[in-house]
mmCIF file of C-alpha atoms and ligand atoms in Angstrom:
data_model
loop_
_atom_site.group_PDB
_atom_site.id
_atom_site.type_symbol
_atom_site.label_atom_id
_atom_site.label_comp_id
_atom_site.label_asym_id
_atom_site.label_seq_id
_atom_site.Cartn_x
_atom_site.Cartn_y
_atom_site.Cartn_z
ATOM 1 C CA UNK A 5 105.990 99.169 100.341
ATOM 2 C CA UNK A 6 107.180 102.166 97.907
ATOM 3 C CA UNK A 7 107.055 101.346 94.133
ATOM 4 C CA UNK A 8 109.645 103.162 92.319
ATOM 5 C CA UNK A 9 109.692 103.756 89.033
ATOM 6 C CA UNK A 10 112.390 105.885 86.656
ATOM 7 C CA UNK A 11 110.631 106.623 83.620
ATOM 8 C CA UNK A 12 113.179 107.538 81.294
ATOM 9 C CA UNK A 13 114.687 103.961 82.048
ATOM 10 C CA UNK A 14 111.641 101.931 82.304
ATOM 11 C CA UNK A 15 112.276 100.364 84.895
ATOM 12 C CA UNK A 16 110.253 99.725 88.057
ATOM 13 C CA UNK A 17 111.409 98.579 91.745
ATOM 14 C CA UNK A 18 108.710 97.122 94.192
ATOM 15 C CA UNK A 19 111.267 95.177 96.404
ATOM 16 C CA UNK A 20 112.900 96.246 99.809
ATOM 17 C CA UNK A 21 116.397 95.453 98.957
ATOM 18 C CA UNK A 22 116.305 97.098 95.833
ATOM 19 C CA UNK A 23 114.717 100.282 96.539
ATOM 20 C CA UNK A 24 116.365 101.389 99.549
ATOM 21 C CA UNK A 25 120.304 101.186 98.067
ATOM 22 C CA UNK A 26 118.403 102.529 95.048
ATOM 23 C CA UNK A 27 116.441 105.695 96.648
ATOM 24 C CA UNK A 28 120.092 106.246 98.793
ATOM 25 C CA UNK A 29 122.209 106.664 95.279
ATOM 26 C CA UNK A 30 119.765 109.478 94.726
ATOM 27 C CA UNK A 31 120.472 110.881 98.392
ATOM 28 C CA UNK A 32 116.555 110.220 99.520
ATOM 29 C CA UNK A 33 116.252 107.948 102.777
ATOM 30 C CA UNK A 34 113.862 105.431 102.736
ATOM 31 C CA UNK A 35 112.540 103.320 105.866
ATOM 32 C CA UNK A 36 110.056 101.144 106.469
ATOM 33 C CA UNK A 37 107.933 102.063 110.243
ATOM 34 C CA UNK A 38 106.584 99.432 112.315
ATOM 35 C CA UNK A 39 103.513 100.918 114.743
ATOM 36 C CA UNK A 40 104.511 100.064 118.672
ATOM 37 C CA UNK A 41 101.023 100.047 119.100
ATOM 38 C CA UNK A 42 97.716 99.658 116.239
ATOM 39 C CA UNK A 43 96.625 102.613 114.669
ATOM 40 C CA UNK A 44 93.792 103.529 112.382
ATOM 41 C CA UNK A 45 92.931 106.079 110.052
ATOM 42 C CA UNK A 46 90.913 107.521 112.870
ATOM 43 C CA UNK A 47 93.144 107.719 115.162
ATOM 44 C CA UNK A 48 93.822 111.220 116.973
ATOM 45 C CA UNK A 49 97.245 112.661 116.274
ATOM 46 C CA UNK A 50 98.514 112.165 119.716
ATOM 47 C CA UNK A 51 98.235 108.556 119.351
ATOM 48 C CA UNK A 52 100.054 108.397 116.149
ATOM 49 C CA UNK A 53 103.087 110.203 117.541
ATOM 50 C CA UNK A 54 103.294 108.185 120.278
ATOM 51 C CA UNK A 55 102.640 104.719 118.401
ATOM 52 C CA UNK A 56 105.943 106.343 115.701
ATOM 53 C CA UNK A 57 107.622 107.958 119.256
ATOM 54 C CA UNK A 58 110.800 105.767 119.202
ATOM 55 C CA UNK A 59 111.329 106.378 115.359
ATOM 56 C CA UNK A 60 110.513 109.821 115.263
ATOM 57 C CA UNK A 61 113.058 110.913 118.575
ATOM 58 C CA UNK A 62 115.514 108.708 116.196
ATOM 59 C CA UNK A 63 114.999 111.091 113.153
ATOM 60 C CA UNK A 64 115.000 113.737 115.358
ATOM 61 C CA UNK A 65 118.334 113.512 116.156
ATOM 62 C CA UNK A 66 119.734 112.937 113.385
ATOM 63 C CA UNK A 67 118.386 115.413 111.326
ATOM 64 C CA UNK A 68 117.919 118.013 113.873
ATOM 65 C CA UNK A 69 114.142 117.871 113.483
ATOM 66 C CA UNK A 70 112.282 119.888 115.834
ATOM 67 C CA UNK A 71 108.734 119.154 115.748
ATOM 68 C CA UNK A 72 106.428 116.599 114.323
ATOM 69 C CA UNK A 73 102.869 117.121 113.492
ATOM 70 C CA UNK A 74 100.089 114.652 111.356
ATOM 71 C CA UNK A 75 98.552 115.778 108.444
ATOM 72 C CA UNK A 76 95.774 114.265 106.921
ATOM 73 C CA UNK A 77 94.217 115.196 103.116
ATOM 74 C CA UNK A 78 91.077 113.706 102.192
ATOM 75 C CA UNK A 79 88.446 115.038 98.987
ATOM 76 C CA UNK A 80 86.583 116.753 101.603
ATOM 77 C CA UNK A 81 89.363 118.730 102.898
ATOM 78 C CA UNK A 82 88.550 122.783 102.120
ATOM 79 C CA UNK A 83 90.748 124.101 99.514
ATOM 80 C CA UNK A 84 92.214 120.697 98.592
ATOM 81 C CA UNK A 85 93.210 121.405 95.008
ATOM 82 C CA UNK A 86 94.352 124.594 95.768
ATOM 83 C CA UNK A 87 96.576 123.235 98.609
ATOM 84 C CA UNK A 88 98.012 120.263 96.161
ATOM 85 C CA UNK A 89 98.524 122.602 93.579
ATOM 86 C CA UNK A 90 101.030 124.387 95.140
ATOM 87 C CA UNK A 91 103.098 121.279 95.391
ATOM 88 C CA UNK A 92 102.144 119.324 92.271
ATOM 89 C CA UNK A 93 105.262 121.545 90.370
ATOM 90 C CA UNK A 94 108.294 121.225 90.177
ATOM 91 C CA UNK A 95 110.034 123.431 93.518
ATOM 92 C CA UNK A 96 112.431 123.034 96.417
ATOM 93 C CA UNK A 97 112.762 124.008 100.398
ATOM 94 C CA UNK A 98 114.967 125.309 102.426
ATOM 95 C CA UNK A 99 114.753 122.203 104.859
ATOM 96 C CA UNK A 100 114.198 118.768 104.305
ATOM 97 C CA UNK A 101 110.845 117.514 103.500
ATOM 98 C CA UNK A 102 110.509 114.269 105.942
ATOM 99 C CA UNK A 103 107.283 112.274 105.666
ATOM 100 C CA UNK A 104 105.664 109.163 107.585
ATOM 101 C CA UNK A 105 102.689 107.699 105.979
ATOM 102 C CA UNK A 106 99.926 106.873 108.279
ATOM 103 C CA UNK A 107 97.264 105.838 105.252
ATOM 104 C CA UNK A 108 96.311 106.279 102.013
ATOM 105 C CA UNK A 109 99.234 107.295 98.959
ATOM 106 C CA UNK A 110 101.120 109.625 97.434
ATOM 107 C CA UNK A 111 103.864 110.422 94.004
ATOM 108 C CA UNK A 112 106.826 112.134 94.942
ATOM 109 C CA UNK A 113 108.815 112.883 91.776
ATOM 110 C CA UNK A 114 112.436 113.229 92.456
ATOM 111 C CA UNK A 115 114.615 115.425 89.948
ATOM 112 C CA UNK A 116 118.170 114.470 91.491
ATOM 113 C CA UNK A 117 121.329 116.663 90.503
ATOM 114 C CA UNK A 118 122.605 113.597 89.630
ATOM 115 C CA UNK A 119 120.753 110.465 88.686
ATOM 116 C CA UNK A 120 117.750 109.977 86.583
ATOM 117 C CA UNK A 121 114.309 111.639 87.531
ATOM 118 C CA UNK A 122 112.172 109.549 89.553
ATOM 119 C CA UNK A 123 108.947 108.994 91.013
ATOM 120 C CA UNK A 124 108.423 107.412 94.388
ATOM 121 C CA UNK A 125 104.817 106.257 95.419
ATOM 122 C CA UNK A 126 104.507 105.655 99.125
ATOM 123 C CA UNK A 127 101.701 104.028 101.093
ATOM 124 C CA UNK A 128 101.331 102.825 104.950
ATOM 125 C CA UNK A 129 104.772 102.374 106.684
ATOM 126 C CA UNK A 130 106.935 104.349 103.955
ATOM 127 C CA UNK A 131 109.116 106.687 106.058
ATOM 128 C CA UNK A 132 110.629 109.462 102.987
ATOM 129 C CA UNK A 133 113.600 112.081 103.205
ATOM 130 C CA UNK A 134 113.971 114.447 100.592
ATOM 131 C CA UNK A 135 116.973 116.477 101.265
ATOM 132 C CA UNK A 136 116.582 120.739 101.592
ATOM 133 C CA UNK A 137 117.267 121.892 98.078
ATOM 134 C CA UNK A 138 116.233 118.991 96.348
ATOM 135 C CA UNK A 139 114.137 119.497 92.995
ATOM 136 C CA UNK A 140 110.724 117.677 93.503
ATOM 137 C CA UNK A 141 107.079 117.709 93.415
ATOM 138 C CA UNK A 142 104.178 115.846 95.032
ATOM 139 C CA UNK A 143 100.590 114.410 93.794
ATOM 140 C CA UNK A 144 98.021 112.656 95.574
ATOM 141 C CA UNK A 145 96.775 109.407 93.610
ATOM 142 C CA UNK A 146 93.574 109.342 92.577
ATOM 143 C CA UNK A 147 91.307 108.513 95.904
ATOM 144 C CA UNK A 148 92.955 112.351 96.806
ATOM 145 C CA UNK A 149 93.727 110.751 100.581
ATOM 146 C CA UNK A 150 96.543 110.743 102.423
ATOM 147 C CA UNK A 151 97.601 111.056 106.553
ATOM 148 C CA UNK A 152 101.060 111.430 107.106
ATOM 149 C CA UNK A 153 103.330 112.761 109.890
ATOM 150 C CA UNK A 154 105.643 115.639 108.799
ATOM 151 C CA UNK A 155 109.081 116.302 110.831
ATOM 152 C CA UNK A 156 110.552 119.728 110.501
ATOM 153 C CA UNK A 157 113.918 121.586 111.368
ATOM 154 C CA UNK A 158 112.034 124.991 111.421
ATOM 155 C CA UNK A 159 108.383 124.825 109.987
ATOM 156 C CA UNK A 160 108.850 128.573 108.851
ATOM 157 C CA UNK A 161 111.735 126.923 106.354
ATOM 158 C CA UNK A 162 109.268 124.999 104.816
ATOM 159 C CA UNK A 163 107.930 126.949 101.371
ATOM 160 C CA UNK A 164 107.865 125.853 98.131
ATOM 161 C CA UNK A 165 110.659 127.917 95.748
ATOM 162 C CA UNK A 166 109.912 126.658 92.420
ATOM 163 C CA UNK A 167 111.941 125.999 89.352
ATOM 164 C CA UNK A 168 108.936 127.092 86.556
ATOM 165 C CA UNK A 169 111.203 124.519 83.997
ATOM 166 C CA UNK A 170 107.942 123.072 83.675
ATOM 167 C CA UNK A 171 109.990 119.586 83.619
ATOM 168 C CA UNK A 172 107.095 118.200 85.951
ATOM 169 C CA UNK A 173 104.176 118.248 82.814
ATOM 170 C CA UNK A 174 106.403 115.739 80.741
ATOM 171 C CA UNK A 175 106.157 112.992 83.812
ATOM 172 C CA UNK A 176 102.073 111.775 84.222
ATOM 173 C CA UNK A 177 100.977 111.577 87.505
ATOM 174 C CA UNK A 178 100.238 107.707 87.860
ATOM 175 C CA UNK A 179 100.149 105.400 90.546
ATOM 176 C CA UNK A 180 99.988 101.927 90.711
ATOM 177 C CA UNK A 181 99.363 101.074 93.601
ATOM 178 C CA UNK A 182 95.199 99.404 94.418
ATOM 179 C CA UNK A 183 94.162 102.782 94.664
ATOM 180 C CA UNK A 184 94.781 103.985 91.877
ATOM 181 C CA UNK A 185 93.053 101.544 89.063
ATOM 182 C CA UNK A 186 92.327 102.806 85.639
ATOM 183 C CA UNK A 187 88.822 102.015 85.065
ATOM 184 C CA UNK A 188 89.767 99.940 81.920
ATOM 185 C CA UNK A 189 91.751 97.519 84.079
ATOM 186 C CA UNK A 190 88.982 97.056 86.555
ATOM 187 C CA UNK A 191 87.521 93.373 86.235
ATOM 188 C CA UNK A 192 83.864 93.020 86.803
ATOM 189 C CA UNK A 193 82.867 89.519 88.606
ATOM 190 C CA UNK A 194 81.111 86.851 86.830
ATOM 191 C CA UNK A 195 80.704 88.870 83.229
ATOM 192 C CA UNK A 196 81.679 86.766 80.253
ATOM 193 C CA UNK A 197 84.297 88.629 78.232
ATOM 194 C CA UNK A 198 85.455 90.389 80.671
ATOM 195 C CA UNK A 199 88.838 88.225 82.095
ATOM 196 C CA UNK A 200 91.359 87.313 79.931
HETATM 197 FE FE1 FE2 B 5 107.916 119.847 98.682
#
């Protein structure tokens, strides 16, 4: 499930009912997938499309989506911080940016023309729309993994036009979901002192 949180409100959402009427005022579709058949981080991409077929030929039609590929981003992926780096500020696209998470997590930050900015983790079975021309910008939590299928309406639409307000170094990058636990909070088995 997503966690949501809008900073300048403090306020976080981490149930279903809340975050999808929530994510909607802010004109981002959320959905949870259910595989048709199991699939693992391993899995060649063939098999994830067709576990995701019915939902994705559902999308596809109603956003006009074209093609649907997987992408997967792992610490030993060449280039990594280069390639996150040109989405970790604040930009736009010409299309809609539609991701399916297979595994691991990721921070969208949302800067809505109207509505408060706000920051959407996703993990396994978060389906996210971000509408063409909407402000945003993307992290990876800290394990730097994440396999997702991307939908497009026209792949060559896809490229980041950014904003340079520099809006997206006043919002940290945090997650809070397991992966992403600040050492200080980790709790070390069986040490006196160490559990409150
Ligand atoms: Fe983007």
């Amino acid at each position: 499930m997503a966690i949501i949180r809008i900073p300048d409100q403090n306020r976080t959402l981490r149930e279903l009912a809340e975050i999808t009427p929530y994510l909607a005022s802010i004109q981002i579709d959320y959905e949870r997938w259910e595989a048709k058949q199991p699939v693992t981080p391993d899995s060649p991409p063939e098999e994830i499309l067709a576990a995701y077929a019915a939902e994705i030929q559902a999308l596809k039609e109603r956003g006009g989506y074209v093609t649907a590929d997987v992408i997967e981003v792992t610490p030993a992926t060449p280039n990594v911080e280069n390639m996150l780096a040109k989405f970790n500020r604040e930009h736009w696209h010409n299309e809609d940016e539609v991701r399916f998470i297979i595994h691991g997590r990721g921070l969208f930050h949302i800067h809505p023309s109207q509505g408060p900015l706000t920051a959407i983790e996703v993990e396994a079975g978060d389906m996210i729309r971000v509408p063409r021309g909407t402000r945003h910008w993307f992290d990876l939590c800290r394990d730097k993994t994440i396999c997702a299928i991307r939908l497009f309406q026209d792949a060559s639409g896809w490229t980041p036009h950014y904003t340079d307000t520099g809006v997206d170094r006043h919002y940290e990058p945090v997650c809070l979901g397991p992966s992403y636990l600040p050492s200080s909070s980790l709790v070390v088995p069986n040490t006196p002192g160490t559990r409150s």
